[in-house]
C-alpha cells in the first residue's frame, strides 16, 4: 500500500533514521536495481557519499538492496556529487548513487541517482522506481540466491580520476600561480579534493572547515554561511573566496573585498566570457524561473538569449541538452559547465571563474557584477498542509494585484519540506516588500488554519 512519496526535487531526501530509514534505503536500492537490471550492460553500480554519520547506515543498506537483486557494487567513499556522476561514466557502470542531502544539516540525508552516462534520473524513471518500491510481490520475486547474489568492493583511489577531469576544465596555458584563494569545503565531500586541485594548479590555498566529524557538515559554514570565508578573504588579502556546500555541487563566490557575488551575476559574467571566447554553444544560457530579470536584460545587451527552466539543476540540464547549450545554472550556486560536468559542479565552476579573472587581468569585484539586479525577495513559509495552489480561495485576486503592480511572482511548494516558497521581484523595492508582507500573511492564514 502506497503510504509516502519517495522522490522530491532532487532524489530521495529526508531525516535519516525516520523518513530515510535503513529499510527505506534498502528497498529504494532494490527497486532501482530491478529497474536497471532490464537495461544492464556491466552489472556494476557505483556508490559515493558525503561526510554525514548516517551515510554509513544508508550505504550499507543500499549495498544490501543492490546485491540482493544481483548487482555488483563499487564503493568509493566520500566524494563530491559531480565526481560520482563523472566516475560512473568513466568506470562504465550501469548507474551511480550519491548519498547526500546536499546543503541540509547532518540530521538529513538523501539518495541521488545517475544513469550510466552520469545524468540524473528523469522524473519518469523516478516514477517507475517508486512504482516498483511499493510492489511487495515484485521486490520479493527479484531477490536472487546462491551464486547470483552480487558482490561489493571498496576502491579508495578514484579521487585521482576526478582531479584529472577538473584540471582538464582549466585552460592549459593558465596557472593559479601567484593567486591566493580561501576555500571553505563545508566539512563536506570536497574536503580532500578541493584543496588538492587548487594547490596542484599553483594557488596559495587557505582552507576552512575541512575537518568533518559526521555531524558538522554545512554547520555555520560553506555556501549557506559564507561569513567565515568573507572575513578570511579580507584578513589574508586573498584574490577570491570559494564556499562549497556539503556535496560540492554548488558554490558561492566572494570577491577580494569580502563581499558575496550574486549567483545570477555570476552566471551572467561567466556566460558572457564564454561567448567572447567562442565557447558558448547555442548563443544562450539556461537559468531557472527564480533568476533575476536583470540577467535577462544583460543577456539581451550581449546579443545572447536566456532560457528558463523549472527549479532544479536537473531541469536546467534538460533544456540545455534539448537546445544544444553548454552553460547554465541556478542563482543558488548550481552552475553547469556541460562540456566538463553532467550536473552542478562547484569546483569546475570555481575554476571557470578563476580563468575569467586571469583572462581579464582584473579583480573579482570589477568583473563579477556586470549588471544591476532588480529588487527580489524570497521567503520560505512553514505550513501545515500542501493544498493545491489553484484551490486556495482568494489567491487569484492577490496575484492580479501583483500583476497590476508589475511585480513578478513565483510560488511553489518545497519538494522535501512542509514549506511554501514565495519569490517576488519588481523595480520598486518598497512596494515589493509591502506586497511580500501581505502574501506571507495571506498564506499563513490559508495553509495553517
Coordinates of C-alpha atoms in Angstrom, one line a residue:
X1 CA 0.0 0.0 0.0
X2 CA 1.4 3.3 -1.0
X3 CA 2.0 5.5 2.1
X4 CA 4.6 8.1 1.2
X5 CA 6.1 9.9 -1.8
X6 CA 9.7 8.9 -2.2
X7 CA 11.2 11.3 -4.8
X8 CA 11.4 15.1 -4.3
X9 CA 13.1 17.9 -6.2
X10 CA 16.4 16.1 -6.1
X11 CA 16.2 12.4 -5.4
X12 CA 15.0 10.9 -2.1
X13 CA 15.7 13.1 0.8
X14 CA 14.6 13.4 4.5
X15 CA 15.6 12.9 8.1
X16 CA 17.9 9.9 8.4
X17 CA 16.6 7.1 10.6
X18 CA 12.9 8.3 10.3
X19 CA 11.8 9.1 6.7
X20 CA 15.0 7.8 5.3
X21 CA 15.5 4.6 7.4
X22 CA 17.7 1.7 6.6
X23 CA 14.7 -0.2 5.4
X24 CA 13.6 2.5 3.0
X25 CA 17.2 2.9 1.7
X26 CA 17.4 -0.9 1.1
X27 CA 14.0 -1.0 -0.7
X28 CA 14.8 2.0 -2.8
X29 CA 18.1 0.3 -3.9
X30 CA 16.2 -2.9 -4.7
X31 CA 13.6 -1.1 -6.7
X32 CA 16.3 0.9 -8.6
X33 CA 18.3 -2.4 -9.2
X34 CA 15.2 -4.1 -10.5
X35 CA 14.5 -1.2 -12.9
X36 CA 18.2 -1.1 -14.1
X37 CA 18.5 -4.9 -14.5
X38 CA 16.5 -4.9 -17.7
X39 CA 19.0 -2.4 -19.2
X40 CA 22.2 -3.7 -17.5
X41 CA 25.4 -3.6 -19.5
X42 CA 28.1 -4.1 -17.0
X43 CA 26.1 -5.1 -13.9
X44 CA 28.0 -2.6 -11.8
X45 CA 26.7 0.3 -9.7
X46 CA 28.9 3.0 -8.1
X47 CA 28.1 4.4 -4.7
X48 CA 29.6 7.6 -3.2
X49 CA 28.6 9.7 -0.2
X50 CA 29.3 12.9 1.7
X51 CA 30.6 13.1 5.3
X52 CA 27.3 12.6 7.3
X53 CA 27.4 9.9 10.0
X54 CA 24.2 8.4 8.7
X55 CA 26.0 7.7 5.4
X56 CA 27.4 4.5 6.9
X57 CA 23.9 3.2 7.7
X58 CA 22.4 4.2 4.3
X59 CA 25.4 3.0 2.3
X60 CA 25.3 -0.5 3.9
X61 CA 21.5 -0.7 3.3
X62 CA 21.9 0.3 -0.3
X63 CA 24.6 -2.3 -0.8
X64 CA 22.4 -4.9 0.7
X65 CA 19.5 -4.0 -1.5
X66 CA 21.5 -4.0 -4.7
X67 CA 23.4 -7.2 -4.0
X68 CA 20.1 -8.9 -3.1
X69 CA 18.8 -8.4 -6.6
X70 CA 22.1 -9.5 -8.1
X71 CA 24.1 -6.2 -8.7
X72 CA 27.8 -5.8 -8.1
X73 CA 28.6 -2.6 -6.2
X74 CA 31.7 -0.3 -6.1
X75 CA 32.0 1.9 -3.0
X76 CA 34.3 5.0 -3.3
X77 CA 33.6 6.7 0.0
X78 CA 33.3 10.5 0.5
X79 CA 33.4 12.2 -2.9
X80 CA 31.5 15.3 -4.4
X81 CA 28.2 14.6 -6.2
X82 CA 29.6 15.7 -9.6
X83 CA 32.5 13.3 -9.1
X84 CA 30.1 10.4 -8.7
X85 CA 28.4 11.5 -12.0
X86 CA 31.7 11.6 -13.8
X87 CA 33.2 8.4 -12.3
X88 CA 30.0 6.4 -13.0
X89 CA 30.5 7.0 -16.7
X90 CA 34.3 6.8 -16.5
X91 CA 34.2 3.4 -14.9
X92 CA 31.4 2.1 -17.2
X93 CA 28.9 1.5 -14.5
X94 CA 25.2 1.0 -15.2
X95 CA 24.4 3.7 -12.7
X96 CA 25.8 5.8 -9.9
X97 CA 24.3 6.6 -6.5
X98 CA 25.2 9.6 -4.3
X99 CA 24.3 9.5 -0.6
X100 CA 23.8 13.1 0.4
X101 CA 21.3 15.7 1.5
X102 CA 23.5 18.4 -0.2
X103 CA 23.2 21.7 1.8
X104 CA 20.9 20.3 4.5
X105 CA 22.2 19.8 8.1
X106 CA 23.6 16.5 9.2
X107 CA 20.2 15.1 10.5
X108 CA 19.0 14.7 6.9
X109 CA 20.4 12.5 4.2
X110 CA 19.4 11.6 0.7
X111 CA 19.9 9.3 -2.3
X112 CA 20.6 10.7 -5.8
X113 CA 20.7 8.5 -8.9
X114 CA 22.7 8.9 -12.1
X115 CA 22.5 6.8 -15.2
X116 CA 25.4 5.2 -17.0
X117 CA 26.2 8.5 -18.7
X118 CA 26.3 10.5 -15.5
X119 CA 22.9 12.1 -16.0
X120 CA 20.4 12.4 -13.2
X121 CA 17.4 10.1 -13.5
X122 CA 14.4 11.7 -15.2
X123 CA 11.1 12.2 -13.4
X124 CA 9.7 9.4 -15.5
X125 CA 12.4 6.9 -14.3
X126 CA 11.9 8.0 -10.7
X127 CA 8.2 7.3 -11.1
X128 CA 8.9 3.8 -12.4
X129 CA 11.3 3.1 -9.4
X130 CA 8.7 4.4 -7.0
X131 CA 6.1 2.1 -8.5
X132 CA 8.4 -0.9 -8.0
X133 CA 9.2 0.2 -4.5
X134 CA 5.6 -0.1 -3.5
X135 CA 5.1 -3.5 -5.2
X136 CA 6.0 -6.0 -2.4
X137 CA 5.5 -9.0 -4.7
X138 CA 7.9 -7.7 -7.3
X139 CA 10.5 -6.9 -4.7
X140 CA 10.2 -10.4 -3.3
X141 CA 10.4 -12.1 -6.7
X142 CA 13.5 -10.2 -7.7
X143 CA 15.7 -11.4 -4.9
X144 CA 18.3 -13.9 -6.0
X145 CA 20.1 -16.7 -4.3
X146 CA 23.4 -18.6 -4.2
X147 CA 25.9 -17.6 -6.9
X148 CA 23.6 -14.9 -8.3
X149 CA 23.9 -12.7 -5.3
X150 CA 26.0 -9.6 -6.1
X151 CA 29.3 -8.6 -4.5
X152 CA 30.7 -5.3 -3.2
X153 CA 34.2 -3.9 -3.1
X154 CA 35.7 -0.6 -2.0
X155 CA 38.0 1.5 -4.1
X156 CA 39.9 4.3 -2.5
X157 CA 41.9 5.8 -5.3
X158 CA 39.2 7.3 -7.6
X159 CA 40.0 10.8 -6.4
X160 CA 42.8 10.9 -9.0
X161 CA 40.4 10.4 -11.9
X162 CA 38.3 13.3 -10.8
X163 CA 41.3 15.6 -10.2
X164 CA 42.4 15.0 -13.8
X165 CA 38.9 15.8 -15.0
X166 CA 38.9 19.1 -13.0
X167 CA 42.3 20.1 -14.4
X168 CA 41.0 19.4 -18.0
X169 CA 38.3 22.0 -17.5
X170 CA 41.0 24.7 -16.8
X171 CA 43.0 26.2 -19.7
X172 CA 46.4 24.5 -20.2
X173 CA 48.0 27.9 -20.8
X174 CA 46.9 29.3 -17.5
X175 CA 48.1 28.7 -13.9
X176 CA 46.9 29.8 -10.5
X177 CA 50.5 30.7 -9.5
X178 CA 50.5 33.9 -7.5
X179 CA 46.8 33.7 -6.6
X180 CA 45.7 33.4 -3.0
X181 CA 42.3 31.6 -2.6
X182 CA 40.2 31.0 0.5
X183 CA 38.3 27.7 0.2
X184 CA 35.5 26.5 2.5
X185 CA 34.7 22.9 2.0
X186 CA 31.8 22.9 4.4
X187 CA 33.2 19.9 6.3
X188 CA 31.8 18.0 3.4
X189 CA 32.6 15.8 0.4
X190 CA 35.3 18.0 -1.2
X191 CA 37.4 18.4 1.9
X192 CA 40.3 16.5 0.2
X193 CA 39.8 17.0 -3.5
X194 CA 39.1 20.8 -3.3
X195 CA 42.4 21.9 -1.7
X196 CA 44.4 19.4 -3.7
X197 CA 43.3 20.5 -7.2
X198 CA 43.8 24.2 -6.4
X199 CA 47.2 23.6 -4.9
X200 CA 48.3 21.5 -7.9
X201 CA 47.3 24.3 -10.2
X202 CA 49.6 26.6 -8.3
X203 CA 47.4 28.5 -5.9
X204 CA 48.2 29.6 -2.3
X205 CA 45.1 28.0 -0.6
X206 CA 43.8 28.9 2.8
X207 CA 41.3 26.1 3.7
X208 CA 38.4 26.5 6.1
X209 CA 36.1 23.8 7.6
X210 CA 37.9 20.7 6.2
X211 CA 37.6 18.5 9.3
X212 CA 34.4 16.6 9.0
X213 CA 33.2 14.6 12.1
X214 CA 30.0 13.3 10.8
X215 CA 27.8 16.0 12.4
X216 CA 29.4 19.3 11.3
X217 CA 28.6 19.2 7.6
X218 CA 27.2 22.6 6.5
X219 CA 27.2 23.8 10.1
X220 CA 27.6 27.6 10.1
X221 CA 29.9 27.2 7.1
X222 CA 30.1 26.7 3.4
X223 CA 27.8 28.0 0.7
X224 CA 24.9 28.7 3.0
X225 CA 27.0 30.5 5.6
X226 CA 29.9 32.3 3.8
X227 CA 30.7 34.7 6.7
X228 CA 33.9 32.9 7.6
X229 CA 35.1 33.0 4.0
X230 CA 34.3 36.7 3.7
X231 CA 36.3 37.5 6.8
X232 CA 39.2 35.3 5.8
X233 CA 39.4 36.8 2.3
X234 CA 39.9 40.3 3.9
X235 CA 42.2 39.1 6.6
X236 CA 44.5 37.2 4.3
X237 CA 44.2 39.7 1.4
X238 CA 43.0 36.9 -0.9
X239 CA 42.1 37.2 -4.5
X240 CA 38.9 35.2 -4.2
X241 CA 36.8 33.2 -1.8
X242 CA 35.1 29.9 -2.7
X243 CA 32.4 28.4 -0.5
X244 CA 31.1 25.0 -1.4
X245 CA 28.1 23.1 0.1
X246 CA 28.3 19.6 1.7
X247 CA 28.3 17.6 -1.5
X248 CA 30.2 20.3 -3.6
X249 CA 27.6 20.6 -6.4
X250 CA 27.2 24.3 -5.7
X251 CA 29.3 27.3 -4.8
X252 CA 29.2 30.8 -3.6
X253 CA 31.9 33.2 -4.7
X254 CA 33.3 36.0 -2.5
X255 CA 35.3 38.9 -4.1
X256 CA 38.5 40.3 -2.8
X257 CA 36.6 42.8 -0.7
X258 CA 34.9 40.0 1.2
X259 CA 31.5 40.6 -0.5
X260 CA 29.4 37.7 -1.8
X261 CA 28.7 37.7 -5.5
X262 CA 25.1 37.2 -6.5
X263 CA 24.5 33.9 -8.3
X264 CA 22.7 35.4 -11.3
X265 CA 25.5 38.0 -11.7
X266 CA 28.0 35.1 -11.7
X267 CA 26.0 33.3 -14.4
X268 CA 26.0 36.4 -16.5
X269 CA 29.7 37.1 -16.1
X270 CA 30.8 33.6 -16.9
X271 CA 28.3 33.1 -19.7
X272 CA 29.3 36.4 -21.4
X273 CA 33.0 35.4 -21.0
X274 CA 32.4 32.1 -22.7
X275 CA 30.6 33.8 -25.5
X276 CA 33.5 36.2 -26.0
X277 CA 35.9 33.3 -26.3
X278 CA 33.6 31.5 -28.8
X279 CA 33.0 28.7 -26.2
X280 CA 29.2 29.3 -25.6
X281 CA 27.2 26.9 -27.6
X282 CA 23.7 28.0 -28.8
X283 CA 24.4 31.6 -28.1
X284 CA 22.3 31.2 -24.9
X285 CA 22.4 30.2 -21.3
X286 CA 19.8 28.4 -19.2
X287 CA 18.7 29.6 -15.8
X288 CA 15.6 28.9 -13.7
X289 CA 12.3 30.7 -13.2
X290 CA 13.9 32.0 -9.9
X291 CA 16.6 34.0 -11.8
X292 CA 16.6 37.8 -11.7
X293 CA 15.1 39.8 -14.6
X294 CA 18.4 41.8 -14.6
X295 CA 20.0 38.7 -16.1
X296 CA 17.5 38.7 -19.0
X297 CA 18.4 42.3 -19.7
X298 CA 22.2 41.6 -19.6
X299 CA 21.9 38.7 -22.0
X300 CA 20.0 40.8 -24.5
X301 CA 22.6 43.5 -24.2
X302 CA 25.3 40.9 -25.1
X303 CA 23.2 39.6 -28.0
X304 CA 22.6 36.4 -26.2
X305 CA 19.4 34.6 -25.1
X306 CA 18.3 33.4 -21.6
X307 CA 16.1 30.4 -21.5
X308 CA 14.3 29.5 -18.2
X309 CA 13.6 26.1 -16.7
X310 CA 11.8 24.8 -13.6
X311 CA 13.7 24.9 -10.3
X312 CA 16.4 22.2 -10.0
X313 CA 19.6 21.7 -11.9
X314 CA 18.1 18.5 -13.4
X315 CA 15.6 20.7 -15.2
X316 CA 18.2 23.2 -16.3
X317 CA 20.2 20.4 -17.8
X318 CA 17.2 19.0 -19.7
X319 CA 16.7 22.3 -21.5
X320 CA 20.5 22.7 -22.1
X321 CA 20.6 19.2 -23.8
X322 CA 17.4 19.9 -25.8
X323 CA 18.6 23.2 -27.1
X324 CA 22.3 22.3 -27.5
X325 CA 23.5 24.8 -24.8
X326 CA 26.6 24.1 -22.7
X327 CA 26.2 26.6 -19.9
X328 CA 23.5 27.2 -17.3
X329 CA 22.6 27.1 -13.7
X330 CA 20.7 28.3 -10.7
X331 CA 21.1 31.5 -8.8
X332 CA 21.6 29.4 -5.7
X333 CA 25.1 28.4 -7.0
X334 CA 24.4 25.2 -9.0
X335 CA 26.4 26.0 -12.2
X336 CA 26.6 23.5 -15.0
X337 CA 29.6 23.6 -17.4
X338 CA 28.3 20.8 -19.6
X339 CA 31.5 20.3 -21.6
X340 CA 33.1 19.1 -18.3
X341 CA 30.2 18.1 -15.9
X342 CA 26.8 16.4 -16.2
X343 CA 25.5 18.2 -13.1
X344 CA 26.3 21.3 -11.0
X345 CA 30.0 21.2 -10.0
X346 CA 31.3 23.7 -7.5
X347 CA 34.9 23.1 -8.3
X348 CA 34.6 23.2 -12.1
X349 CA 32.6 26.4 -11.8
X350 CA 35.2 27.9 -9.4
X351 CA 37.9 27.1 -11.9
X352 CA 35.9 28.8 -14.7
X353 CA 35.6 31.9 -12.5
X354 CA 39.3 31.9 -11.8
X355 CA 40.1 31.5 -15.5
X356 CA 37.8 34.5 -16.2
X357 CA 39.8 36.7 -13.7
X358 CA 43.1 35.6 -15.2
X359 CA 42.0 36.3 -18.7
X360 CA 40.5 39.7 -17.8
X361 CA 43.5 40.6 -15.6
X362 CA 41.1 42.2 -13.2
X363 CA 39.8 41.9 -9.7
X364 CA 36.7 39.9 -8.9
X365 CA 34.8 42.9 -7.8
X366 CA 35.4 44.5 -11.2
X367 CA 34.2 41.7 -13.4
X368 CA 31.7 39.5 -11.5
X369 CA 29.0 42.1 -11.2
X370 CA 28.4 43.1 -14.8
X371 CA 24.8 44.3 -14.4
X372 CA 22.3 45.6 -11.8
X373 CA 19.8 43.3 -10.2
X374 CA 16.1 44.0 -9.8
X375 CA 15.0 44.0 -6.1
X376 CA 14.0 40.5 -5.3
X377 CA 12.9 38.7 -2.2
X378 CA 12.4 35.0 -1.4
X379 CA 10.5 33.9 1.8
X380 CA 10.0 30.3 3.0
X381 CA 6.8 29.9 4.9
X382 CA 6.3 27.0 7.2
X383 CA 2.9 25.4 6.5
X384 CA 0.8 22.5 7.8
X385 CA -0.7 21.3 4.5
X386 CA 0.3 21.5 0.8
X387 CA -3.1 22.5 -0.6
X388 CA -3.1 22.8 -4.4
X389 CA -2.5 26.4 -5.2
X390 CA -5.4 26.6 -7.6
X391 CA -7.7 25.5 -4.7
X392 CA -6.7 28.3 -2.4
X393 CA -9.6 30.8 -2.1
X394 CA -8.6 34.4 -2.9
X395 CA -5.2 33.6 -4.4
X396 CA -6.1 34.6 -7.9
X397 CA -7.2 38.1 -6.7
X398 CA -3.9 38.5 -4.8
X399 CA -1.9 37.6 -7.9
X400 CA -3.8 40.0 -10.0
X401 CA -2.8 42.8 -7.7
X402 CA 0.9 41.8 -8.1
X403 CA 0.5 41.7 -11.9
X404 CA -1.0 45.2 -11.8
X405 CA 2.0 46.4 -9.9
X406 CA 4.4 44.7 -12.4
X407 CA 5.7 42.5 -9.6
X408 CA 6.9 39.2 -11.0
X409 CA 5.9 36.3 -8.7
X410 CA 6.8 32.6 -8.3
X411 CA 5.1 30.5 -5.7
X412 CA 5.8 26.8 -5.2
X413 CA 6.0 24.2 -2.5
X414 CA 9.2 22.7 -1.4
X415 CA 9.8 19.2 -2.8
X416 CA 11.2 17.9 0.5
X417 CA 9.8 20.1 3.4
X418 CA 6.5 21.5 4.6
X419 CA 7.3 24.9 3.2
X420 CA 5.9 27.3 0.6
X421 CA 8.4 29.3 -1.2
X422 CA 7.3 32.8 -2.3
X423 CA 9.5 34.8 -4.7
X424 CA 8.6 38.4 -5.6
X425 CA 10.6 40.7 -7.9
X426 CA 10.0 44.3 -9.0
X427 CA 11.7 47.6 -9.8
X428 CA 10.1 49.3 -6.7
X429 CA 11.7 47.6 -3.7
X430 CA 9.5 49.3 -1.1
X431 CA 6.3 48.2 -2.9
X432 CA 7.6 44.7 -3.4
X433 CA 8.4 44.3 0.3
X434 CA 5.0 45.6 1.2
X435 CA 3.3 43.1 -1.1
X436 CA 5.5 40.3 0.3
X437 CA 4.2 41.0 3.9
X438 CA 0.7 40.8 2.5
X439 CA 1.4 37.5 0.7
X440 CA 3.1 35.9 3.8
X441 CA 0.1 36.8 6.0
X442 CA -2.3 35.5 3.3
X443 CA -0.6 32.1 3.0
X444 CA -0.1 31.7 6.8
X445 CA -3.9 32.0 7.2
X446 CA -4.7 29.9 4.2
X447 CA -2.4 27.0 4.9
X448 CA -2.1 26.9 8.6
X449 CA -5.8 27.1 9.6

